[in-house]
Short mmCIF file of C-alpha atoms in Angstrom, two decimals:
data_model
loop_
_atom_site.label_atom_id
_atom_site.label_comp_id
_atom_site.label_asym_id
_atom_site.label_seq_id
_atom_site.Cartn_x
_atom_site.Cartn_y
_atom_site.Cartn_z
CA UNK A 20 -69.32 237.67 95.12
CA UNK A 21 -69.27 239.26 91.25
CA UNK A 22 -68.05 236.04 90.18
CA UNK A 23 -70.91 234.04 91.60
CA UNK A 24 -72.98 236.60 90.08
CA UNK A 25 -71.60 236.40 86.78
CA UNK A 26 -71.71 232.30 87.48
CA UNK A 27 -75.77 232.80 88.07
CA UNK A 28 -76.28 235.01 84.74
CA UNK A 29 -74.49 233.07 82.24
CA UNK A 30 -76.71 230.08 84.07
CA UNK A 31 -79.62 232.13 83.66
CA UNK A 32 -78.55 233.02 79.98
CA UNK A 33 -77.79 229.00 79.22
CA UNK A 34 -81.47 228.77 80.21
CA UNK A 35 -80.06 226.09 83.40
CA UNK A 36 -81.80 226.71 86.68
CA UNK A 37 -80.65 225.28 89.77
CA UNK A 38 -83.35 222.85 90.16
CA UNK A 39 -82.28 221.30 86.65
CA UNK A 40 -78.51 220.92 89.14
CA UNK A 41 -80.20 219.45 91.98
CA UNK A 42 -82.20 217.06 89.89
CA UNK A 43 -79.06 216.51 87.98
CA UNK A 44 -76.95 215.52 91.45
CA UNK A 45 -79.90 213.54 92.77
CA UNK A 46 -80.67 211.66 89.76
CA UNK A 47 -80.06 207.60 90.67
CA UNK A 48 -77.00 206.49 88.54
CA UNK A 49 -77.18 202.59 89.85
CA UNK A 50 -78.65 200.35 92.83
CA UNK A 51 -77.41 198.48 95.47
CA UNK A 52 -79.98 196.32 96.99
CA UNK A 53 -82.65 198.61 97.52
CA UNK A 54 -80.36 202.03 97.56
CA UNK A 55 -80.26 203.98 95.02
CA UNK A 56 -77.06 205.69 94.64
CA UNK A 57 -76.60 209.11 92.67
CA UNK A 58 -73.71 211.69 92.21
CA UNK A 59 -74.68 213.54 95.10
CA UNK A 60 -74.95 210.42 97.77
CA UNK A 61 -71.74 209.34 96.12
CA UNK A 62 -69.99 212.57 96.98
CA UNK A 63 -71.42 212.62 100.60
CA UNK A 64 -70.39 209.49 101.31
CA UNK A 65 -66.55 210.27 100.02
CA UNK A 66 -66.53 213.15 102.12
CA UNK A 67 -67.66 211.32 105.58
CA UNK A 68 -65.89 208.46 105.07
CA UNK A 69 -62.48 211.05 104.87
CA UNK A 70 -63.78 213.09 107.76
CA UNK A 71 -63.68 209.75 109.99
CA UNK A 72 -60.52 208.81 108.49
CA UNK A 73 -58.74 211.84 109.33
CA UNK A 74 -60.79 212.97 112.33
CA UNK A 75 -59.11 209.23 114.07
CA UNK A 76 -55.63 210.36 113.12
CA UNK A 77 -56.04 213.72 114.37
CA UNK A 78 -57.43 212.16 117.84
CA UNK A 79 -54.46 209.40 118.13
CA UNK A 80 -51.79 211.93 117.16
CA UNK A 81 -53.39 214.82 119.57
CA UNK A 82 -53.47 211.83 122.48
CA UNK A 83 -50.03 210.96 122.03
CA UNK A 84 -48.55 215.04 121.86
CA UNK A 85 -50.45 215.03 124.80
CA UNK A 86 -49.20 212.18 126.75
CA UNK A 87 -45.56 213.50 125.88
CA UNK A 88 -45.96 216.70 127.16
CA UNK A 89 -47.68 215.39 130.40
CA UNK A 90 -44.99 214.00 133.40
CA UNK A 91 -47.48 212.05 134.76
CA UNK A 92 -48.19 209.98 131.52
CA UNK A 93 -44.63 210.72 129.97
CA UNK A 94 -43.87 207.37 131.76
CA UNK A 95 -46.56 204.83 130.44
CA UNK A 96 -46.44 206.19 126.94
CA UNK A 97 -46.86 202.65 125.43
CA UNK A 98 -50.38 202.19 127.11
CA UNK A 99 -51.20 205.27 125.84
CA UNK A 100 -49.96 204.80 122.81
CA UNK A 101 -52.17 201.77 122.64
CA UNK A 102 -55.45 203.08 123.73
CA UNK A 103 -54.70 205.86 121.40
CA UNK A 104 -54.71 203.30 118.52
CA UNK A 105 -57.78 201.34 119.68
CA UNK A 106 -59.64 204.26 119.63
CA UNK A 107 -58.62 205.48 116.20
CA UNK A 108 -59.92 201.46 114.81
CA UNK A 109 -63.15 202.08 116.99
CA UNK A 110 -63.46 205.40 115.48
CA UNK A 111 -62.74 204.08 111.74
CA UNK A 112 -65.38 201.34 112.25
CA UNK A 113 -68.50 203.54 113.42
CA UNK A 114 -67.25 205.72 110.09
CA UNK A 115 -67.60 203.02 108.15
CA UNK A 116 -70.98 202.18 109.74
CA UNK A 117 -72.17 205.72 109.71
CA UNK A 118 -71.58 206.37 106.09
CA UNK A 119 -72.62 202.81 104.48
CA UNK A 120 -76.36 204.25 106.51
CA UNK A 121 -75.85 208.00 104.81
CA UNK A 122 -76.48 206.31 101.61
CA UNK A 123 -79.63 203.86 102.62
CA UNK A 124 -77.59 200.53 103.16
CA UNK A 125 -79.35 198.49 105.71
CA UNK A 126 -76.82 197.09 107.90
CA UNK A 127 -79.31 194.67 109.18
CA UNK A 128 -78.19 193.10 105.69
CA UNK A 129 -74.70 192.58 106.75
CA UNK A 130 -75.24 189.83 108.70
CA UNK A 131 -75.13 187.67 104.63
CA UNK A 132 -71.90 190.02 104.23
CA UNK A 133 -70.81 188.21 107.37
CA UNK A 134 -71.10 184.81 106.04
CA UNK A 135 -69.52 185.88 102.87
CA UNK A 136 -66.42 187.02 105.30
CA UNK A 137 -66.16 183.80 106.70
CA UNK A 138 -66.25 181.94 103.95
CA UNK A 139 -62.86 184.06 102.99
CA UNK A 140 -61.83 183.10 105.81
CA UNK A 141 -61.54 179.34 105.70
CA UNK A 142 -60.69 179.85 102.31
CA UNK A 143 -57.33 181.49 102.49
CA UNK A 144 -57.84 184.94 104.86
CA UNK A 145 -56.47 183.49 107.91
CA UNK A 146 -53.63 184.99 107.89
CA UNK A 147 -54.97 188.21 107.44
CA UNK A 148 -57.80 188.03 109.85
CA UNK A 149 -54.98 186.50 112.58
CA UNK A 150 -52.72 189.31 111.97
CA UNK A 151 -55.14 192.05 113.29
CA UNK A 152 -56.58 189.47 115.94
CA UNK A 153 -53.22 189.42 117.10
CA UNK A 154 -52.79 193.15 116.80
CA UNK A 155 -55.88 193.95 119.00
CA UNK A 156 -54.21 191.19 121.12
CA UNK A 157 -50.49 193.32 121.51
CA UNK A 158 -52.54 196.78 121.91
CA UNK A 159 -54.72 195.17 124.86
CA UNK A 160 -52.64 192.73 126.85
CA UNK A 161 -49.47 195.41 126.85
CA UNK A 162 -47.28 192.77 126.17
CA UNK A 163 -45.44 194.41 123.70
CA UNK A 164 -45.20 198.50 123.66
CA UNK A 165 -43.55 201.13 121.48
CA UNK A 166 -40.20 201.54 122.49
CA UNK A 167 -39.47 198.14 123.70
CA UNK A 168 -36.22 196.37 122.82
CA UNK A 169 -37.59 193.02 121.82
CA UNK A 170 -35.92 189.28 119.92
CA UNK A 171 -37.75 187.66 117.96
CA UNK A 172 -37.23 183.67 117.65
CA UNK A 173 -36.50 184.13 114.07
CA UNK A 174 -33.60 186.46 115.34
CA UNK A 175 -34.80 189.46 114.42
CA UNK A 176 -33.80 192.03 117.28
CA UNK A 177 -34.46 195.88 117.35
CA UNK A 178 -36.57 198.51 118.74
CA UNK A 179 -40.61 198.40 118.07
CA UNK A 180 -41.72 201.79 116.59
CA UNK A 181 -45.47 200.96 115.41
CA UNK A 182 -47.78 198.59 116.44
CA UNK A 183 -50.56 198.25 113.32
CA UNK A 184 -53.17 196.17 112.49
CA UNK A 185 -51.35 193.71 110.07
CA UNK A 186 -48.12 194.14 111.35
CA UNK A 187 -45.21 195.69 113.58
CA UNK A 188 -42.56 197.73 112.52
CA UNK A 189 -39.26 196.79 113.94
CA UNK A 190 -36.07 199.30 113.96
CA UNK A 191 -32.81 197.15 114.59
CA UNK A 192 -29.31 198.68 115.48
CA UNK A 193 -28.76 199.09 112.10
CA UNK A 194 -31.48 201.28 111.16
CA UNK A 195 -33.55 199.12 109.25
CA UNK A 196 -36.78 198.79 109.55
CA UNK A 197 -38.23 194.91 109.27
CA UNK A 198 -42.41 194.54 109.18
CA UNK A 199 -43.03 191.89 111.38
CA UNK A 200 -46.52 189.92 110.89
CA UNK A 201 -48.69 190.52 114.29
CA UNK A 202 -48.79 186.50 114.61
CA UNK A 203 -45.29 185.72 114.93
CA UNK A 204 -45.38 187.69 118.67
CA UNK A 205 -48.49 185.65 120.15
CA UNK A 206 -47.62 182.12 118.17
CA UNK A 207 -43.86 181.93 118.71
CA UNK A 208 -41.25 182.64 121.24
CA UNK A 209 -40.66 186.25 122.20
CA UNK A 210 -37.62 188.25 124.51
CA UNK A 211 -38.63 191.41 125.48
CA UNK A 212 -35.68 192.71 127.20
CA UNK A 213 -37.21 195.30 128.67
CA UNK A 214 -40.42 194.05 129.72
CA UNK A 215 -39.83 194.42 133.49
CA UNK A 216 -37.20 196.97 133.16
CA UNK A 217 -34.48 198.81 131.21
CA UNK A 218 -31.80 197.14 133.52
CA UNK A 219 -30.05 193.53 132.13
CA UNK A 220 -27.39 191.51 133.94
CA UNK A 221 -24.49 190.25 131.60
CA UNK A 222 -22.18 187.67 131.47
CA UNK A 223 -18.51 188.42 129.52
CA UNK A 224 -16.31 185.63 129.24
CA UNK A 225 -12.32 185.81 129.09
CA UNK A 226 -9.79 183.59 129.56
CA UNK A 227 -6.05 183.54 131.04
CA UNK A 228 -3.11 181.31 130.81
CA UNK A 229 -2.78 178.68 133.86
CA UNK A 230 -0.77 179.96 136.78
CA UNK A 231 -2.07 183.78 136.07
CA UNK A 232 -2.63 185.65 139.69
CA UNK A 233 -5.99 185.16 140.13
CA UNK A 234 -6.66 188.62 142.18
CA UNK A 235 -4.56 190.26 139.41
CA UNK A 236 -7.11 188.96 136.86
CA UNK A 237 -10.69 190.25 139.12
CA UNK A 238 -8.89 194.11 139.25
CA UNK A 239 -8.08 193.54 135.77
CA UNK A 240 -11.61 192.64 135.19
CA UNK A 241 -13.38 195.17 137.98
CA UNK A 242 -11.38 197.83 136.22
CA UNK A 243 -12.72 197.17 132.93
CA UNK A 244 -16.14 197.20 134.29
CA UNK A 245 -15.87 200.81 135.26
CA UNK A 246 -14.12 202.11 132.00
CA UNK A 247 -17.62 201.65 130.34
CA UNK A 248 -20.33 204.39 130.39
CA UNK A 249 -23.46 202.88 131.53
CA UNK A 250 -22.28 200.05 133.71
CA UNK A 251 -23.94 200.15 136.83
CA UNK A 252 -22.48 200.52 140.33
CA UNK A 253 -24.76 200.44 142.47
CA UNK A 254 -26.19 198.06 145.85
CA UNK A 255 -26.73 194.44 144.73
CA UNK A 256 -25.56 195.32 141.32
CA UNK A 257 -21.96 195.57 141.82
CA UNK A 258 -19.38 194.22 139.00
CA UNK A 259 -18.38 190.77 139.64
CA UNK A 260 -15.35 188.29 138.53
CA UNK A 261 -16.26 184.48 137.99
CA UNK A 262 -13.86 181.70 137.70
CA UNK A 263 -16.09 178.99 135.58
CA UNK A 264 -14.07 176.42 134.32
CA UNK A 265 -10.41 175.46 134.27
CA UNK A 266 -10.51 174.79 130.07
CA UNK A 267 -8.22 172.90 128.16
CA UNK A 268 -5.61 175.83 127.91
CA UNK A 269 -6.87 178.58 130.27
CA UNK A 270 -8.56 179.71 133.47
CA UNK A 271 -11.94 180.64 132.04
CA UNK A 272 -13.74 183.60 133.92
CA UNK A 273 -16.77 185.41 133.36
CA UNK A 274 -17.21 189.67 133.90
CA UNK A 275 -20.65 189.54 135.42
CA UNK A 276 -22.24 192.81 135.18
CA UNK A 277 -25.63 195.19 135.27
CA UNK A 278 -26.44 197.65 132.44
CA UNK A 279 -28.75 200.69 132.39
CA UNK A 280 -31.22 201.18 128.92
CA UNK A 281 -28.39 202.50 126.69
CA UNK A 282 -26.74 199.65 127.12
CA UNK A 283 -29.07 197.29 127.01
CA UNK A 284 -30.17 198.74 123.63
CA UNK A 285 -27.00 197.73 122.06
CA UNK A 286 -25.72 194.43 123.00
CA UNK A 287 -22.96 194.07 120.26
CA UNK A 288 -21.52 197.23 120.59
CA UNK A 289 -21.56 196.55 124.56
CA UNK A 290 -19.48 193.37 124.20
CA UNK A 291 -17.10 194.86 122.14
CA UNK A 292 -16.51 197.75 124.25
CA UNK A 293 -16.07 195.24 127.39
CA UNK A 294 -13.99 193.15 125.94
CA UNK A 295 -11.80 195.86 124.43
CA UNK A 296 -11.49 197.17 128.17
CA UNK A 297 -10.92 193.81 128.91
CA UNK A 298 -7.90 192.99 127.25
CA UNK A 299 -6.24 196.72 127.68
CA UNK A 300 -6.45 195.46 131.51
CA UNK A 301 -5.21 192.22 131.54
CA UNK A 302 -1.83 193.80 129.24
CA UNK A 303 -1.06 196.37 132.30
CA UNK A 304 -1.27 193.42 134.41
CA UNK A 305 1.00 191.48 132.22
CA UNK A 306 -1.75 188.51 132.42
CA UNK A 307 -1.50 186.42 128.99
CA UNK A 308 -4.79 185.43 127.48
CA UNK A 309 -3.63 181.90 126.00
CA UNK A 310 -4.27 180.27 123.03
CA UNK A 311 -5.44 176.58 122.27
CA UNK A 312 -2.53 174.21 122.44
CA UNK A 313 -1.73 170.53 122.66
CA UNK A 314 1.16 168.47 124.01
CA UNK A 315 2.37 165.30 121.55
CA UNK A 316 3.42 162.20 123.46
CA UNK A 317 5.98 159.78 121.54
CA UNK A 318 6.12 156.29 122.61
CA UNK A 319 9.52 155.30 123.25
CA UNK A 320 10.83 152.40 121.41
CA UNK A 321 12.43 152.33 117.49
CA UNK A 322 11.09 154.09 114.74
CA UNK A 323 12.45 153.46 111.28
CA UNK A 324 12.74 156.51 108.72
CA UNK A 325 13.15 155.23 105.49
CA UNK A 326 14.07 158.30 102.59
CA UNK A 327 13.64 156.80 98.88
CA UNK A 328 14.72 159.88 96.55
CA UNK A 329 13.39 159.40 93.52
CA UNK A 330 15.98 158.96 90.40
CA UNK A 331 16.12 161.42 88.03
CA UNK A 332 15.92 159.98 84.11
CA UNK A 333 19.49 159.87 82.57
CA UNK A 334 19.70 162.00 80.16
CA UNK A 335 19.35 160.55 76.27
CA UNK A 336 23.11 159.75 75.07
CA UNK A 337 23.92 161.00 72.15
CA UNK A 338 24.21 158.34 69.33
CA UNK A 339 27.46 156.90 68.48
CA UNK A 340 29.77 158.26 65.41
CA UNK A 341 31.38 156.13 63.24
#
């Protein structure tokens, strides 16, 4: 309070009044059509347009605490994590609207900033303008929701952590994080592998050598199935043991199995720890898991070897003494 005191004297002193502020806050610095725009509008309109801004993330972020915390919408986080995310654009756009009519724009007038749009458009913005087309798309069909375990056709494969206007953010096994262009999931050819579900049938191939007990080689394989955390055993989902093909040097078989989420998650590491099991199985058994060969057939009849060994040069002789 003394300082603002002290503040008012020195004014008072300096011979400034605080009408000579005000005029000097509200004084027109430039135009825009027919607004006039001074230091003071200027100011306002920075400070609404960041109040919208952060009032949205505040909303989206409070929605999705919420959701988390609440059982009975713990389950369909991805469609609230969607509406949550339409609401924050819906919230940024009436910002937008609200503060380009705090300083005097007529938005009647935007209908010429329109045109001016789409003539960006066919001129080189439709990427741009398909990406977030597409991204209101993902957000409103439910297609594609945070958390999902998706492919891509371009063979990109991972986890999808953000769904954004422009693009989506996908986490692979690896932990790296690849921006994905919103138009790539609604113009090309998408696997969501846990669209319908978190459970996945898989198929394993092996092989064994011709002759191999074929009962031995189903425990062998049933036994495998059940050294893996996260294989399922349960009705219509038991473990199975295929025989698919007799192959060129082996019985070929096929482990067909259901996995839960974890698994599903992590497809390499899931085949290697099956097939690991695999062979450990087939060794008790003493089962031999063959490799390619081929049998050479000789036509009887005579077949001349000729060997030519090549001379060596005789050695120079030494020249003759007389």
């Amino acid at each position: 309070m003394r300082r603002i005191i002290r503040w008012e004297a020195q004014m008072q002193a300096d011979g400034i009044s605080w009408q000579q502020i005000i005029d000097w806050l509200t004084t027109p610095l430039f135009t825009i059509g027919k607004s006039s725009l001074s230091i003071a509008s200027i100011v306002g309109l920075v400070v609404l347009v960041v109040l919208f801004w952060w009032g949205a993330q505040v909303i989206e972020s409070t929605l999705r605490k919420f959701a988390s915390k609440t059982p009975r919408l713990s389950e369909s986080t991805g469609s609230v994590y969607a509406w949550a995310r339409i609401l924050r654009y819906i919230i940024w756009i009436a910002g937008t609207f609200a503060a380009l009519s705090y300083i005097g724009i007529d938005l009647t007038g935007l209908a010429i900033v329109g045109g001016a749009i789409g003539v960006g458009v066919g001129l080189g913005l439709q990427s741009i303008v398909a990406n977030f087309v597409s991204g209101i798309i993902l957000l409103l069909e439910k297609s594609l929701k945070v958390g999902d375990f998706v492919e891509l056709e371009s063979g990109v494969r991972g986890h999808v952590r953000e769904i954004s206007l422009r693009f989506t953010r996908i986490t692979t096994n690896d932990d790296v994080d690849i921006l994905v262009p919103n138009n790539e999931f609604t113009q090309a050819r998408l696997v969501n592998w846990t669209y319908s579900g978190h459970k996945q049938r898989l198929h394993i191939p092996f092989g064994v050598a011709y002759g191999s007990d074929k009962d031995k080689v189903k425990a062998a394989g049933l036994r495998a199935a059940k050294r893996v955390q996260g294989v399922l055993d349960e009705p219509g989902r038991d473990a199975d043991v295929w025989l698919v093909e007799f192959g060129d040097s082996s019985l070929n078989f096929e482990l067909v199995l259901w996995v839960g989420p974890d698994l599903v998650a992590r497809p390499g590491r899931t085949k290697a720890m099956l097939l690991w099991a695999i062979e450990d199985e087939l060794g008790k058994e003493g089962l031999e898991i063959p490799f390619p060969q081929r049998d050479l057939h000789v036509r009887s009849g005579s077949l001349e070897v000729s060997l030519k060994q090549n001379e060596s040069p005789k050695p120079n002789e030494a020249p003759e003494t007389k």
